[in-house]
mmCIF file of C-alpha atoms in Angstrom:
data_model
loop_
_atom_site.group_PDB
_atom_site.id
_atom_site.type_symbol
_atom_site.label_atom_id
_atom_site.label_comp_id
_atom_site.label_asym_id
_atom_site.label_seq_id
_atom_site.Cartn_x
_atom_site.Cartn_y
_atom_site.Cartn_z
ATOM 1 C CA SER A 1020 -69.055 -42.391 49.388
ATOM 2 C CA GLN A 1021 -70.289 -38.702 49.061
ATOM 3 C CA GLN A 1022 -68.977 -35.528 51.199
ATOM 4 C CA GLY A 1023 -71.866 -34.567 53.385
ATOM 5 C CA GLU A 1024 -73.721 -38.220 54.028
ATOM 6 C CA GLU A 1025 -76.885 -37.592 55.857
ATOM 7 C CA ASP A 1026 -79.159 -40.204 57.528
ATOM 8 C CA PRO A 1027 -81.589 -41.256 58.489
ATOM 9 C CA GLN A 1028 -82.872 -41.133 54.490
ATOM 10 C CA ALA A 1029 -86.013 -40.601 55.591
ATOM 11 C CA LEU A 1030 -87.696 -40.241 59.219
ATOM 12 C CA SER A 1031 -91.650 -39.985 60.106
ATOM 13 C CA ILE A 1032 -92.301 -39.090 63.534
ATOM 14 C CA GLN A 1033 -95.659 -37.496 65.255
ATOM 15 C CA GLU A 1034 -96.260 -33.701 66.114
ATOM 16 C CA GLY A 1035 -94.870 -32.767 69.363
ATOM 17 C CA GLU A 1036 -91.516 -35.115 68.645
ATOM 18 C CA ASN A 1037 -88.555 -34.658 68.094
ATOM 19 C CA ALA A 1038 -86.855 -35.259 65.002
ATOM 20 C CA THR A 1039 -82.998 -35.567 64.893
ATOM 21 C CA MET A 1040 -81.011 -35.810 61.501
ATOM 22 C CA ASN A 1041 -77.204 -36.619 61.162
ATOM 23 C CA CYS A 1042 -74.715 -35.651 58.678
ATOM 24 C CA SER A 1043 -71.251 -36.962 58.211
ATOM 25 C CA TYR A 1044 -68.611 -35.430 55.831
ATOM 26 C CA LYS A 1045 -64.759 -35.710 55.074
ATOM 27 C CA THR A 1046 -62.725 -32.978 54.265
ATOM 28 C CA SER A 1047 -61.798 -30.246 57.061
ATOM 29 C CA ILE A 1048 -64.383 -27.576 56.788
ATOM 30 C CA ASN A 1049 -64.577 -23.631 57.360
ATOM 31 C CA ASN A 1050 -68.333 -24.604 58.852
ATOM 32 C CA LEU A 1051 -71.615 -26.165 58.066
ATOM 33 C CA GLN A 1052 -75.085 -25.119 57.186
ATOM 34 C CA TRP A 1053 -78.070 -26.976 57.503
ATOM 35 C CA TYR A 1054 -80.779 -25.918 54.791
ATOM 36 C CA ARG A 1055 -84.446 -26.722 54.363
ATOM 37 C CA GLN A 1056 -86.501 -27.638 51.341
ATOM 38 C CA ASN A 1057 -90.177 -27.893 50.857
ATOM 39 C CA SER A 1058 -91.775 -29.466 48.570
ATOM 40 C CA GLY A 1059 -91.489 -27.777 45.024
ATOM 41 C CA ARG A 1060 -89.714 -24.296 46.577
ATOM 42 C CA GLY A 1061 -86.324 -23.786 47.359
ATOM 43 C CA LEU A 1062 -83.425 -24.744 49.457
ATOM 44 C CA VAL A 1063 -84.079 -22.404 53.258
ATOM 45 C CA HIS A 1064 -81.117 -21.397 54.896
ATOM 46 C CA LEU A 1065 -81.911 -22.564 58.519
ATOM 47 C CA ILE A 1066 -78.128 -22.468 60.774
ATOM 48 C CA LEU A 1067 -75.079 -22.274 60.010
ATOM 49 C CA ILE A 1068 -71.838 -23.798 63.013
ATOM 50 C CA ARG A 1069 -68.376 -22.733 62.586
ATOM 51 C CA SER A 1070 -65.880 -25.193 62.518
ATOM 52 C CA ASN A 1071 -64.876 -23.673 66.452
ATOM 53 C CA GLU A 1072 -68.519 -24.305 67.486
ATOM 54 C CA ARG A 1073 -69.736 -27.439 69.377
ATOM 55 C CA GLU A 1074 -73.429 -26.207 69.457
ATOM 56 C CA LYS A 1075 -75.413 -23.757 68.464
ATOM 57 C CA HIS A 1076 -79.488 -23.021 68.787
ATOM 58 C CA SER A 1077 -81.929 -21.067 67.103
ATOM 59 C CA GLY A 1078 -85.789 -21.298 68.048
ATOM 60 C CA ARG A 1079 -86.719 -25.176 67.844
ATOM 61 C CA LEU A 1080 -83.208 -26.433 66.220
ATOM 62 C CA ARG A 1081 -80.226 -27.723 67.518
ATOM 63 C CA VAL A 1082 -77.407 -28.085 65.518
ATOM 64 C CA THR A 1083 -73.873 -29.505 67.285
ATOM 65 C CA LEU A 1084 -70.844 -30.421 65.390
ATOM 66 C CA ASP A 1085 -68.349 -32.960 66.065
ATOM 67 C CA THR A 1086 -65.006 -32.123 63.765
ATOM 68 C CA SER A 1087 -63.651 -34.980 65.020
ATOM 69 C CA LYS A 1088 -65.884 -36.910 64.362
ATOM 70 C CA LYS A 1089 -66.185 -35.016 61.238
ATOM 71 C CA SER A 1090 -70.010 -35.451 62.149
ATOM 72 C CA SER A 1091 -73.228 -32.829 62.986
ATOM 73 C CA SER A 1092 -76.757 -33.542 63.758
ATOM 74 C CA LEU A 1093 -79.609 -31.674 63.422
ATOM 75 C CA LEU A 1094 -82.427 -31.766 66.488
ATOM 76 C CA ILE A 1095 -85.560 -30.103 65.606
ATOM 77 C CA THR A 1096 -87.494 -29.838 69.267
ATOM 78 C CA ALA A 1097 -91.877 -30.120 69.559
ATOM 79 C CA SER A 1098 -92.278 -30.986 65.559
ATOM 80 C CA ARG A 1099 -95.004 -29.079 63.583
ATOM 81 C CA ALA A 1100 -96.988 -30.919 60.234
ATOM 82 C CA ALA A 1101 -95.170 -27.556 58.872
ATOM 83 C CA ASP A 1102 -91.619 -29.303 59.486
ATOM 84 C CA THR A 1103 -92.693 -31.267 56.854
ATOM 85 C CA ALA A 1104 -89.486 -30.876 54.551
ATOM 86 C CA SER A 1105 -86.529 -31.832 53.611
ATOM 87 C CA TYR A 1106 -83.346 -30.898 55.148
ATOM 88 C CA PHE A 1107 -79.974 -30.824 53.800
ATOM 89 C CA CYS A 1108 -76.384 -30.587 55.478
ATOM 90 C CA ALA A 1109 -74.175 -28.583 53.182
ATOM 91 C CA THR A 1110 -70.407 -28.103 54.391
ATOM 92 C CA VAL A 1111 -67.831 -25.300 53.192
ATOM 93 C CA TYR A 1112 -64.349 -26.348 52.322
ATOM 94 C CA ALA A 1113 -61.594 -24.943 54.864
ATOM 95 C CA GLY A 1114 -58.525 -25.104 52.549
ATOM 96 C CA GLY A 1115 -57.635 -24.421 48.520
ATOM 97 C CA THR A 1116 -60.155 -22.483 46.308
ATOM 98 C CA SER A 1117 -63.567 -23.059 46.645
ATOM 99 C CA TYR A 1118 -64.889 -19.630 47.034
ATOM 100 C CA GLY A 1119 -67.304 -20.975 50.065
ATOM 101 C CA LYS A 1120 -69.388 -23.362 47.073
ATOM 102 C CA LEU A 1121 -71.311 -25.585 49.259
ATOM 103 C CA THR A 1122 -71.386 -29.397 48.804
ATOM 104 C CA PHE A 1123 -74.697 -31.142 50.034
ATOM 105 C CA GLY A 1124 -75.576 -34.113 51.027
ATOM 106 C CA GLN A 1125 -78.320 -36.603 49.681
ATOM 107 C CA GLY A 1126 -80.506 -35.316 52.448
ATOM 108 C CA THR A 1127 -83.320 -36.306 54.850
ATOM 109 C CA ILE A 1128 -87.026 -36.149 54.492
ATOM 110 C CA LEU A 1129 -89.033 -35.306 57.603
ATOM 111 C CA THR A 1130 -92.973 -36.086 57.296
ATOM 112 C CA VAL A 1131 -94.768 -34.783 60.556
ATOM 113 C CA HIS A 1132 -98.137 -36.508 61.188
ATOM 114 C CA PRO A 1133 -100.567 -34.155 62.777
ATOM 115 C CA GLU B 462 -85.965 -7.121 50.014
ATOM 116 C CA ALA B 463 -86.963 -9.179 46.938
ATOM 117 C CA GLY B 464 -85.131 -12.444 47.022
ATOM 118 C CA VAL B 465 -83.685 -14.549 44.113
ATOM 119 C CA THR B 466 -85.831 -15.588 41.402
ATOM 120 C CA GLN B 467 -85.700 -17.953 39.110
ATOM 121 C CA PHE B 468 -87.419 -18.542 35.957
ATOM 122 C CA PRO B 469 -88.779 -20.717 34.268
ATOM 123 C CA SER B 470 -89.903 -22.294 37.000
ATOM 124 C CA HIS B 471 -90.696 -25.723 34.877
ATOM 125 C CA SER B 472 -89.450 -25.758 31.400
ATOM 126 C CA VAL B 473 -89.811 -29.245 29.496
ATOM 127 C CA ILE B 474 -88.045 -29.979 26.190
ATOM 128 C CA GLU B 475 -87.172 -32.374 23.310
ATOM 129 C CA LYS B 476 -83.547 -33.990 23.679
ATOM 130 C CA GLY B 477 -81.340 -31.470 21.296
ATOM 131 C CA GLN B 478 -82.984 -28.608 22.185
ATOM 132 C CA THR B 479 -81.583 -25.754 24.352
ATOM 133 C CA VAL B 480 -83.058 -24.223 27.141
ATOM 134 C CA THR B 481 -81.561 -21.001 28.533
ATOM 135 C CA LEU B 482 -82.369 -20.416 32.956
ATOM 136 C CA ARG B 483 -82.140 -17.189 34.305
ATOM 137 C CA CYS B 484 -81.835 -16.611 37.320
ATOM 138 C CA ASP B 485 -82.085 -12.846 39.538
ATOM 139 C CA PRO B 486 -80.333 -12.088 42.560
ATOM 140 C CA ILE B 487 -80.497 -10.401 45.454
ATOM 141 C CA SER B 488 -79.665 -6.769 44.797
ATOM 142 C CA GLY B 489 -76.203 -6.151 45.279
ATOM 143 C CA HIS B 490 -74.918 -9.170 45.930
ATOM 144 C CA ASP B 491 -71.750 -9.776 44.058
ATOM 145 C CA ASN B 492 -71.363 -13.800 44.159
ATOM 146 C CA LEU B 493 -73.676 -15.761 42.314
ATOM 147 C CA TYR B 494 -73.664 -19.578 42.464
ATOM 148 C CA TRP B 495 -75.961 -22.080 40.393
ATOM 149 C CA TYR B 496 -76.380 -25.920 41.723
ATOM 150 C CA ARG B 497 -77.876 -28.661 39.722
ATOM 151 C CA ARG B 498 -79.777 -31.923 41.614
ATOM 152 C CA VAL B 499 -80.255 -34.532 39.196
ATOM 153 C CA MET B 500 -83.217 -36.960 40.375
ATOM 154 C CA GLY B 501 -81.793 -39.209 43.411
ATOM 155 C CA LYS B 502 -78.836 -37.762 43.340
ATOM 156 C CA GLU B 503 -77.293 -34.755 45.926
ATOM 157 C CA ILE B 504 -77.272 -31.099 45.090
ATOM 158 C CA LYS B 505 -74.217 -30.306 43.729
ATOM 159 C CA PHE B 506 -72.230 -27.378 42.664
ATOM 160 C CA LEU B 507 -72.145 -25.984 39.174
ATOM 161 C CA LEU B 508 -70.094 -22.800 39.514
ATOM 162 C CA HIS B 509 -69.352 -19.504 41.227
ATOM 163 C CA PHE B 510 -69.889 -15.974 40.001
ATOM 164 C CA VAL B 511 -68.340 -12.710 41.347
ATOM 165 C CA LYS B 512 -69.606 -9.868 39.949
ATOM 166 C CA GLU B 513 -69.317 -10.947 35.951
ATOM 167 C CA SER B 514 -65.902 -12.840 36.285
ATOM 168 C CA LYS B 515 -66.291 -16.782 36.402
ATOM 169 C CA GLN B 516 -64.607 -17.279 39.498
ATOM 170 C CA ASP B 517 -64.708 -21.458 39.650
ATOM 171 C CA GLU B 518 -66.256 -23.464 37.110
ATOM 172 C CA SER B 519 -65.210 -26.825 37.934
ATOM 173 C CA GLY B 520 -68.379 -28.140 38.201
ATOM 174 C CA MET B 521 -69.878 -27.803 34.434
ATOM 175 C CA PRO B 522 -70.788 -31.020 33.837
ATOM 176 C CA ASN B 523 -69.608 -30.610 30.055
ATOM 177 C CA ASN B 524 -69.251 -28.269 27.104
ATOM 178 C CA ARG B 525 -73.241 -28.086 26.913
ATOM 179 C CA PHE B 526 -73.684 -25.952 29.327
ATOM 180 C CA LEU B 527 -73.023 -22.491 29.143
ATOM 181 C CA ALA B 528 -73.529 -20.218 31.849
ATOM 182 C CA GLU B 529 -72.936 -15.625 31.530
ATOM 183 C CA ARG B 530 -73.608 -12.430 34.185
ATOM 184 C CA THR B 531 -73.319 -9.595 31.482
ATOM 185 C CA GLY B 532 -72.831 -6.590 33.851
ATOM 186 C CA GLY B 533 -72.344 -8.336 37.177
ATOM 187 C CA THR B 534 -76.152 -8.815 37.991
ATOM 188 C CA TYR B 535 -78.275 -11.659 36.469
ATOM 189 C CA SER B 536 -77.275 -14.507 35.274
ATOM 190 C CA THR B 537 -78.320 -17.299 32.628
ATOM 191 C CA LEU B 538 -77.292 -20.760 31.934
ATOM 192 C CA LYS B 539 -77.423 -22.426 28.814
ATOM 193 C CA VAL B 540 -77.932 -25.864 28.032
ATOM 194 C CA GLN B 541 -77.542 -26.578 24.468
ATOM 195 C CA PRO B 542 -78.098 -29.179 23.044
ATOM 196 C CA ALA B 543 -80.148 -30.486 25.734
ATOM 197 C CA GLU B 544 -79.852 -33.827 27.134
ATOM 198 C CA LEU B 545 -81.681 -36.277 28.729
ATOM 199 C CA GLU B 546 -79.246 -36.617 31.594
ATOM 200 C CA ASP B 547 -79.825 -32.704 31.638
ATOM 201 C CA SER B 548 -82.674 -33.254 33.562
ATOM 202 C CA GLY B 549 -82.984 -31.930 37.639
ATOM 203 C CA VAL B 550 -83.691 -28.989 39.446
ATOM 204 C CA TYR B 551 -81.477 -25.838 38.711
ATOM 205 C CA PHE B 552 -80.741 -24.133 41.771
ATOM 206 C CA CYS B 553 -78.930 -20.797 41.871
ATOM 207 C CA ALA B 554 -78.005 -18.462 45.292
ATOM 208 C CA SER B 555 -76.297 -15.730 45.765
ATOM 209 C CA SER B 556 -74.067 -14.215 48.816
ATOM 210 C CA LEU B 557 -72.689 -10.898 49.481
ATOM 211 C CA LEU B 558 -69.614 -12.510 50.544
ATOM 212 C CA SER B 559 -67.981 -15.703 48.811
ATOM 213 C CA ALA B 560 -66.474 -17.432 51.789
ATOM 214 C CA GLY B 561 -70.155 -18.722 52.615
ATOM 215 C CA ASN B 562 -69.471 -17.435 56.076
ATOM 216 C CA TYR B 563 -73.518 -16.187 57.031
ATOM 217 C CA GLY B 564 -75.682 -19.224 54.520
ATOM 218 C CA TYR B 565 -76.864 -18.247 50.921
ATOM 219 C CA THR B 566 -80.307 -17.171 49.734
ATOM 220 C CA PHE B 567 -81.556 -19.613 47.203
ATOM 221 C CA GLY B 568 -84.131 -19.280 44.445
ATOM 222 C CA SER B 569 -86.669 -21.650 44.752
ATOM 223 C CA GLY B 570 -85.106 -23.392 41.157
ATOM 224 C CA THR B 571 -86.109 -24.299 37.655
ATOM 225 C CA ARG B 572 -86.967 -27.969 37.125
ATOM 226 C CA LEU B 573 -85.758 -28.668 33.654
ATOM 227 C CA THR B 574 -87.421 -32.291 32.049
ATOM 228 C CA VAL B 575 -86.079 -33.680 28.280
ATOM 229 C CA VAL B 576 -88.151 -36.018 27.072
#
């Protein structure tokens, strides 16, 4: 399986509900980042959590990181139709000479119905 | 502040032709990355420039791909000759620091279709 696998692959919810997406990875990481991609647009950086952090908040976003399980979750609270997008986790490897390159998961397609 | 700009946004070419993609990073960002997403697959790293030097090109699929960043400003990615499997979305990202500690700014991507 790939570094940075995500589940579910697709998630469909109603406006106002919470959306939770999960990400697993394989190697030791420096940090883990979440990105959003709206249809036809570029990737937008949402939030970064470092390997020594366990939880981080930004507005309606909450990210957790469990380095012992090599997993992370992204929670979007009180979702809106405008949150409809693809969400990707990406890790920055802790060792070697990766120079900060990102390793992405396959992404979760979130659809929020009005 | 202008973001990362990529063009063209779309390109349709025939197999065997040459295509050149361009990326203009945020001014002052020494680090420039190229990524690619082939249909149905994850986004994959292609290469990383620091100024005009290639820091890491381990993700370049083969020698049909040539990336340059003359003068350390904009970068080009040339595919010659293009093959069907090169179809996908090519993203460029830039950052001030190379360690990825602050997130990256991505361009909107170039959707390449090889027919």
